[in-house]
Amino acid sequence: MPSIVLSLSCPDRPGIVHGMTGLLVAHGGNITESQQYGDPDTGRFFLRIEADIPGDIGALQGPVDELARQFDGHIDLTEANRPIKTVIMGSTTSHCLTDLLYLQRMGRLPIEVTRVVSNHDRLRPIADFYGAPYTHIPFSKDRRAEAEAELMGIVEDTGAELIVLARYMQVLSPELCHRMAGSIINIHHSFLPSFKGARPYQQAHDRGVKIIGATAHYVSEDLDEGPIIEQDVERVSHALSAADLQAIGENVERRVLARAVKWHAEGRVLRNGERTVVFP
Amino acid sequence: MPSIVLSLSCPDRPGIVHGMTGLLVAHGGNITESQQYGDPDTGRFFLRIEADIPGDIGALQGPVDELARQFDGHIDLTEANRPIKTVIMGSTTSHCLTDLLYLQRMGRLPIEVTRVVSNHDRLRPIADFYGAPYTHIPFSKDRRAEAEAELMGIVEDTGAELIVLARYMQVLSPELCHRMAGSIINIHHSFLPSFKGARPYQQAHDRGVKIIGATAHYVSEDLDEGPIIEQDVERVSHALSAADLQAIGENVERRVLARAVKWHAEGRVLRNGERTVVFP
Amino acid sequence: MPSIVLSLSCPDRPGIVHGMTGLLVAHGGNITESQQYGDPDTGRFFLRIEADIPGDIGALQGPVDELARQFDGHIDLTEANRPIKTVIMGSTTSHCLTDLLYLQRMGRLPIEVTRVVSNHDRLRPIADFYGAPYTHIPFSKDRRAEAEAELMGIVEDTGAELIVLARYMQVLSPELCHRMAGSIINIHHSFLPSFKGARPYQQAHDRGVKIIGATAHYVSEDLDEGPIIEQDVERVSHALSAADLQAIGENVERRVLARAVKWHAEGRVLRNGERTVVFP
Amino acid sequence: MPSIVLSLSCPDRPGIVHGMTGLLVAHGGNITESQQYGDPDTGRFFLRIEADIPGDIGALQGPVDELARQFDGHIDLTEANRPIKTVIMGSTTSHCLTDLLYLQRMGRLPIEVTRVVSNHDRLRPIADFYGAPYTHIPFSKDRRAEAEAELMGIVEDTGAELIVLARYMQVLSPELCHRMAGSIINIHHSFLPSFKGARPYQQAHDRGVKIIGATAHYVSEDLDEGPIIEQDVERVSHALSAADLQAIGENVERRVLARAVKWHAEGRVLRNGERTVVFP
């Protein structure tokens, strides 16, 4: 029996869960997982349901759209475990890219890597090893428009639904951020909102913090500012150099980014203004 | 508007959430929090709903009972934030008792401490300070029956719904465990199932573990074996003595026990055979 | 046999440990614990030694001073486990004060609380229960000088070596900070350098962070900026309100502050410019 | 200037550090890192020193041996950052092998992989990608002697100093364990001493633990029993299946094993009977 994921975001009011589950009951569905959250601050309601459904999933689309209209909200209906078409972007450091490709290969990440894109050519052997097509798009300030046009061409040609910035070291244009809003995930190498900007491990070292971290977030037009998806940390001590912090930090970065991509791909992350609702 | 908590446990089948939410919709209720889990191994389904309900809560009891019959399960209906009448038992160490009384006083734990019971008289000043009545029930092997009878008398007289063993160092009889099954929480001073039995910090030290922990669990007739509610850990090093591990461990114990008691009192812990479902 | 703690900070160069251990060998001492760190960035060297010494500790003072001159540094010589005379300051919230007094009572914190000082009278019963003398020093902007003079009078009269700001909500004057530099520990209710200033849990909630923390640091003249001693964190989720974050955060605050005070009192924290060296 | 690591283990007595540092001073050395520990239970003393030494390291060997005799102990003298010749063994799962090879390639692990050995042929492409020679040694009960002889031949031919069992699923013979004692590191997929033996994630799931972990340890003749080097954990919930626990656990396993191998290769792990002393 096929499985589906329904993700709903709408203004909170009585009857939403009852309506949604009624639709499933009417189609013979059986809920296998469900999580919900009503935000008292914003008055928004969020619901994620996984269900087994007999017969054709397509038949649900009409009733689901009707329900979305009725609740004045937005409902995503997708097949469960469908691999999300993903472009991964990197620059020169390989730890995040390697981990995403490895976990995808092992069946731990429900994504399909339609292209690895980099402004350098250094990561190509890794992509080759994991069988991911690789495109080198040189980047410089005076050819940013062409570079982004080429990137968007790849996104469109490959039907990519998600861009993952796996330590990609260039800033995307506001237009691109806006166009792919909610579909670009970045890993920032600090525990945001601490140590924004460049060289966060050096900053952390200079400040003498006892714990370092990493933050996966959706990219908004403000650099290092979009909605946070996941964070994690590790204890450190005075005895570690900035380079040591970086080596430890890279391990934190790759696990935080992998979790964020997994949860996004499984429809577990819903936008709530400048925050996220995560149903892990 | 009053708030309620509904906790359901029943065999899994389609339509449960729809039925439960339908009942709330029919009574004008609005769900503020809801979590559910279907266990594929046991085929059991678990649901916890918090909702605002206009009018008299009592009017819901009939329909709720009817629904429980229909789903062949068990539904608890209680007022949200109702303080759970609790007997806390201790022996000589004070860290868990002190923390529970402190957190209760601060409004952080929805319990009402109807009695502190101890087989020693040493903890009385702490109970006095926090205004909790204290009963010293001397315990020895040849008066176990009397001691337990006295304890059960207190439980009954004060209407206690929960017994918390806050480092109480005597074993309860199988009869008492059975009679209060699911209503006795113990803190074990190790990360179960490691280091059962006596002197777990010495055991942990001898084994050279790098992390120590504590476990809050429901008491079953097998000592140190009931369903686990919560665990937490802290890193340690070779340089720490067994006494150091104990000092660190006591901090872990008190926070693990406090969380377990809070979650139990809020109806967030449901029994699932030898395991628990926790909706934190 | 008495135990001593030697803490050394000086410019790094060959022979320091050899010189220090030579002094101990010459006096029949036996090292029971030793940690050291040379900071490649600042060229400073840090050493902490615990040793058993036969006979009179006072006889060591001369040779220790001589060694300090030779190394152009600073050496603290104290009896191990000597309780550090401490003034604890609070305002209205009790969790940090309660924990410090409790841990001191249990023999877990080598401090002697010479006075609890507050700008309110609300915490008096807690101090009374733990037998700590309490002074209420009303504070307002136009009597800051008198209030601080009264505080300094207490510090001097009781021989206090340490001031702990246990959620004390007033800013100390630059003069006082300067006078007691390295001897005032504050707990900040966020994971610094994130969320400085007021209402950090509300800030953390608004920013949607997935982990919250607390920071114990020495007080410098820049508010929320002195050298960090200890930090810790706890995972949180979107479902928690700012008030929930605060309740969880208070538990983090009290354990972070207790660790920082313990390590300071045991001579395990050495200043390294704007950073600390901690030998836990 | 070359750097060295000195690791000492001997009966505790006054003068050890003074003697060791005296030797370094006499040879113009400068200590850059030093950690020590005296075990009050066993009376053993442990010391690790990193130092810069002008001139030939070989000239130190004689005085070091003399000092070892004097202290009735054992001193290892090695060049700092010398890659430790290592044989990695795996079976069919790739996460630990992949991570070790990746981290070695990135300069994060001071090992030289002289051979990847497996009782299957499945991991060969990974070894090929990272340029590590691969030998498939089929294993069955009736050819265990030949298989181990072949393995020992590889160890000897390649001068391997360390064997890492990266989820190698066969039991080594007592003879081999004894011969390479202290030089075989295993990763056990549970938080030992919990859940020894097969299928620990299933066991953890059945027991309903709230935290899972992994343990890196030296291999002794008792399976799953040798001295623990490192452990780490991750929180889990009732909602995760045994397969989910395994996926999360694999991430814990690889980081625990990588840390243990790094610390061993850097001479930071000293045996202390059935325990270890780790100077991270």
Short mmCIF file of N, CA, C and O in Angstrom, two decimals, chain D residues 101-158:
data_model
loop_
_atom_site.label_atom_id
_atom_site.label_comp_id
_atom_site.label_asym_id
_atom_site.label_seq_id
_atom_site.Cartn_x
_atom_site.Cartn_y
_atom_site.Cartn_z
N LEU D 101 39.06 6.41 6.62
CA LEU D 101 39.85 6.70 5.41
C LEU D 101 39.69 8.17 5.03
O LEU D 101 40.66 8.83 4.64
N TYR D 102 38.47 8.69 5.15
CA TYR D 102 38.25 10.10 4.83
C TYR D 102 39.07 11.01 5.75
O TYR D 102 39.76 11.93 5.30
N LEU D 103 38.99 10.75 7.04
CA LEU D 103 39.69 11.61 8.00
C LEU D 103 41.21 11.49 7.83
O LEU D 103 41.94 12.48 7.98
N GLN D 104 41.69 10.28 7.50
CA GLN D 104 43.12 10.12 7.25
C GLN D 104 43.52 10.98 6.05
O GLN D 104 44.50 11.72 6.10
N ARG D 105 42.74 10.88 4.99
CA ARG D 105 43.02 11.66 3.78
C ARG D 105 43.08 13.17 4.07
O ARG D 105 43.89 13.90 3.52
N MET D 106 42.17 13.62 4.94
CA MET D 106 42.07 15.06 5.23
C MET D 106 43.14 15.54 6.21
O MET D 106 43.15 16.70 6.60
N GLY D 107 44.01 14.62 6.64
CA GLY D 107 45.04 15.01 7.61
C GLY D 107 44.50 15.13 9.02
O GLY D 107 45.13 15.76 9.88
N ARG D 108 43.34 14.53 9.29
CA ARG D 108 42.74 14.63 10.62
C ARG D 108 43.12 13.44 11.51
O ARG D 108 42.78 13.44 12.70
N LEU D 109 43.73 12.40 10.94
CA LEU D 109 44.06 11.20 11.71
C LEU D 109 45.50 10.82 11.41
O LEU D 109 45.82 10.47 10.28
N PRO D 110 46.38 10.84 12.40
CA PRO D 110 47.79 10.53 12.12
C PRO D 110 48.04 9.03 12.00
O PRO D 110 48.75 8.45 12.81
N ILE D 111 47.43 8.43 11.00
CA ILE D 111 47.69 7.01 10.73
C ILE D 111 48.07 6.84 9.27
O ILE D 111 47.77 7.70 8.42
N GLU D 112 48.76 5.75 8.99
CA GLU D 112 49.02 5.34 7.61
C GLU D 112 48.35 3.99 7.45
O GLU D 112 48.66 3.04 8.18
N VAL D 113 47.38 3.91 6.54
CA VAL D 113 46.63 2.67 6.40
C VAL D 113 47.43 1.72 5.52
O VAL D 113 47.46 1.85 4.29
N THR D 114 48.08 0.74 6.13
CA THR D 114 48.93 -0.17 5.35
C THR D 114 48.09 -1.24 4.65
O THR D 114 48.53 -1.83 3.69
N ARG D 115 46.92 -1.49 5.11
CA ARG D 115 46.05 -2.47 4.46
C ARG D 115 44.64 -2.38 5.03
O ARG D 115 44.45 -2.15 6.23
N VAL D 116 43.65 -2.53 4.14
CA VAL D 116 42.29 -2.78 4.59
C VAL D 116 42.04 -4.27 4.39
O VAL D 116 42.26 -4.80 3.29
N VAL D 117 41.64 -4.96 5.45
CA VAL D 117 41.41 -6.40 5.39
C VAL D 117 39.94 -6.66 5.67
O VAL D 117 39.37 -6.06 6.59
N SER D 118 39.35 -7.54 4.88
CA SER D 118 37.95 -7.86 5.12
C SER D 118 37.68 -9.32 4.82
O SER D 118 38.33 -9.93 3.97
N ASN D 119 36.71 -9.88 5.53
CA ASN D 119 36.28 -11.24 5.21
C ASN D 119 35.24 -11.26 4.09
O ASN D 119 34.69 -12.31 3.79
N HIS D 120 35.01 -10.11 3.49
CA HIS D 120 34.14 -10.01 2.32
C HIS D 120 34.86 -9.15 1.27
O HIS D 120 35.91 -8.57 1.55
N ASP D 121 34.27 -9.06 0.10
CA ASP D 121 34.94 -8.24 -0.92
C ASP D 121 34.19 -6.93 -1.18
O ASP D 121 34.52 -6.19 -2.08
N ARG D 122 33.20 -6.68 -0.35
CA ARG D 122 32.28 -5.58 -0.66
C ARG D 122 32.89 -4.18 -0.46
O ARG D 122 32.45 -3.22 -1.08
N LEU D 123 33.85 -4.07 0.42
CA LEU D 123 34.36 -2.73 0.77
C LEU D 123 35.52 -2.29 -0.13
O LEU D 123 36.03 -1.18 0.02
N ARG D 124 35.90 -3.14 -1.08
CA ARG D 124 37.07 -2.85 -1.90
C ARG D 124 36.99 -1.48 -2.61
O ARG D 124 37.97 -0.72 -2.58
N PRO D 125 35.84 -1.11 -3.23
CA PRO D 125 35.83 0.18 -3.95
C PRO D 125 36.15 1.38 -3.05
O PRO D 125 36.77 2.35 -3.49
N ILE D 126 35.74 1.31 -1.81
CA ILE D 126 36.03 2.42 -0.89
C ILE D 126 37.53 2.50 -0.64
O ILE D 126 38.13 3.59 -0.68
N ALA D 127 38.14 1.36 -0.37
CA ALA D 127 39.58 1.34 -0.15
C ALA D 127 40.30 1.84 -1.41
O ALA D 127 41.23 2.65 -1.33
N ASP D 128 39.85 1.38 -2.57
CA ASP D 128 40.45 1.82 -3.83
C ASP D 128 40.39 3.33 -3.96
O ASP D 128 41.36 3.99 -4.30
N PHE D 129 39.21 3.90 -3.69
CA PHE D 129 39.03 5.35 -3.85
C PHE D 129 40.02 6.11 -2.99
O PHE D 129 40.57 7.14 -3.41
N TYR D 130 40.25 5.62 -1.78
CA TYR D 130 41.17 6.32 -0.89
C TYR D 130 42.61 5.81 -1.02
O TYR D 130 43.48 6.17 -0.23
N GLY D 131 42.84 4.97 -2.02
CA GLY D 131 44.20 4.53 -2.29
C GLY D 131 44.78 3.61 -1.23
O GLY D 131 46.00 3.52 -1.07
N ALA D 132 43.91 2.90 -0.51
CA ALA D 132 44.40 1.96 0.51
C ALA D 132 44.40 0.55 -0.07
O ALA D 132 43.38 0.11 -0.60
N PRO D 133 45.52 -0.18 0.04
CA PRO D 133 45.54 -1.56 -0.47
C PRO D 133 44.55 -2.43 0.29
O PRO D 133 44.35 -2.25 1.50
N TYR D 134 43.93 -3.37 -0.42
CA TYR D 134 42.83 -4.15 0.13
C TYR D 134 43.12 -5.63 0.00
O TYR D 134 43.53 -6.09 -1.07
N THR D 135 42.90 -6.36 1.07
CA THR D 135 43.05 -7.81 0.97
C THR D 135 41.79 -8.48 1.50
O THR D 135 41.33 -8.19 2.60
N HIS D 136 41.25 -9.36 0.65
CA HIS D 136 40.07 -10.12 1.05
C HIS D 136 40.56 -11.45 1.63
O HIS D 136 41.16 -12.25 0.94
N ILE D 137 40.32 -11.65 2.91
CA ILE D 137 40.67 -12.92 3.56
C ILE D 137 39.38 -13.63 3.94
O ILE D 137 38.77 -13.31 4.96
N PRO D 138 38.96 -14.58 3.11
CA PRO D 138 37.71 -15.28 3.44
C PRO D 138 37.85 -15.95 4.80
O PRO D 138 38.93 -16.42 5.16
N PHE D 139 36.78 -15.96 5.53
CA PHE D 139 36.81 -16.49 6.87
C PHE D 139 35.71 -17.53 7.05
O PHE D 139 34.57 -17.30 6.67
N SER D 140 36.07 -18.66 7.62
CA SER D 140 35.04 -19.59 8.07
C SER D 140 35.64 -20.35 9.24
O SER D 140 36.85 -20.33 9.46
N LYS D 141 34.77 -20.97 10.01
CA LYS D 141 35.27 -21.56 11.25
C LYS D 141 36.40 -22.54 11.01
O LYS D 141 37.34 -22.61 11.78
N ASP D 142 36.31 -23.29 9.90
CA ASP D 142 37.33 -24.31 9.70
C ASP D 142 38.62 -23.79 9.06
O ASP D 142 39.55 -24.55 8.85
N ARG D 143 38.63 -22.50 8.74
CA ARG D 143 39.91 -21.97 8.25
C ARG D 143 40.36 -20.74 9.07
O ARG D 143 41.08 -19.88 8.57
N ARG D 144 39.91 -20.71 10.31
CA ARG D 144 40.28 -19.58 11.16
C ARG D 144 41.79 -19.47 11.34
O ARG D 144 42.35 -18.37 11.30
N ALA D 145 42.45 -20.59 11.53
CA ALA D 145 43.90 -20.55 11.74
C ALA D 145 44.60 -19.95 10.51
O ALA D 145 45.43 -19.05 10.64
N GLU D 146 44.22 -20.43 9.32
CA GLU D 146 44.85 -19.89 8.11
C GLU D 146 44.54 -18.39 7.97
O GLU D 146 45.42 -17.59 7.64
N ALA D 147 43.28 -18.03 8.21
CA ALA D 147 42.88 -16.63 8.04
C ALA D 147 43.70 -15.74 8.99
O ALA D 147 44.21 -14.69 8.58
N GLU D 148 43.85 -16.18 10.23
CA GLU D 148 44.59 -15.34 11.17
C GLU D 148 46.08 -15.32 10.83
O GLU D 148 46.76 -14.31 11.05
N ALA D 149 46.57 -16.43 10.32
CA ALA D 149 47.98 -16.45 9.91
C ALA D 149 48.18 -15.45 8.77
O ALA D 149 49.17 -14.70 8.74
N GLU D 150 47.24 -15.44 7.86
CA GLU D 150 47.35 -14.51 6.73
C GLU D 150 47.32 -13.06 7.25
O GLU D 150 48.10 -12.21 6.83
N LEU D 151 46.39 -12.82 8.17
CA LEU D 151 46.31 -11.48 8.76
C LEU D 151 47.62 -11.10 9.44
O LEU D 151 48.16 -10.01 9.23
N MET D 152 48.16 -12.01 10.25
CA MET D 152 49.40 -11.69 10.96
C MET D 152 50.56 -11.49 9.98
O MET D 152 51.44 -10.65 10.20
N GLY D 153 50.52 -12.22 8.87
CA GLY D 153 51.52 -12.00 7.83
C GLY D 153 51.45 -10.57 7.31
O GLY D 153 52.47 -9.87 7.16
N ILE D 154 50.25 -10.10 7.07
CA ILE D 154 50.07 -8.72 6.59
C ILE D 154 50.54 -7.72 7.64
O ILE D 154 51.22 -6.75 7.34
N VAL D 155 50.17 -7.97 8.89
CA VAL D 155 50.59 -7.08 9.97
C VAL D 155 52.11 -6.99 10.00
O VAL D 155 52.69 -5.89 10.05
N GLU D 156 52.75 -8.14 9.90
CA GLU D 156 54.22 -8.13 9.97
C GLU D 156 54.86 -7.53 8.72
O GLU D 156 55.77 -6.70 8.82
N ASP D 157 54.35 -7.94 7.55
CA ASP D 157 54.94 -7.43 6.32
C ASP D 157 54.82 -5.91 6.20
O ASP D 157 55.71 -5.25 5.66
N THR D 158 53.71 -5.38 6.69
CA THR D 158 53.51 -3.94 6.51
C THR D 158 53.98 -3.16 7.75
O THR D 158 53.85 -1.93 7.78
#
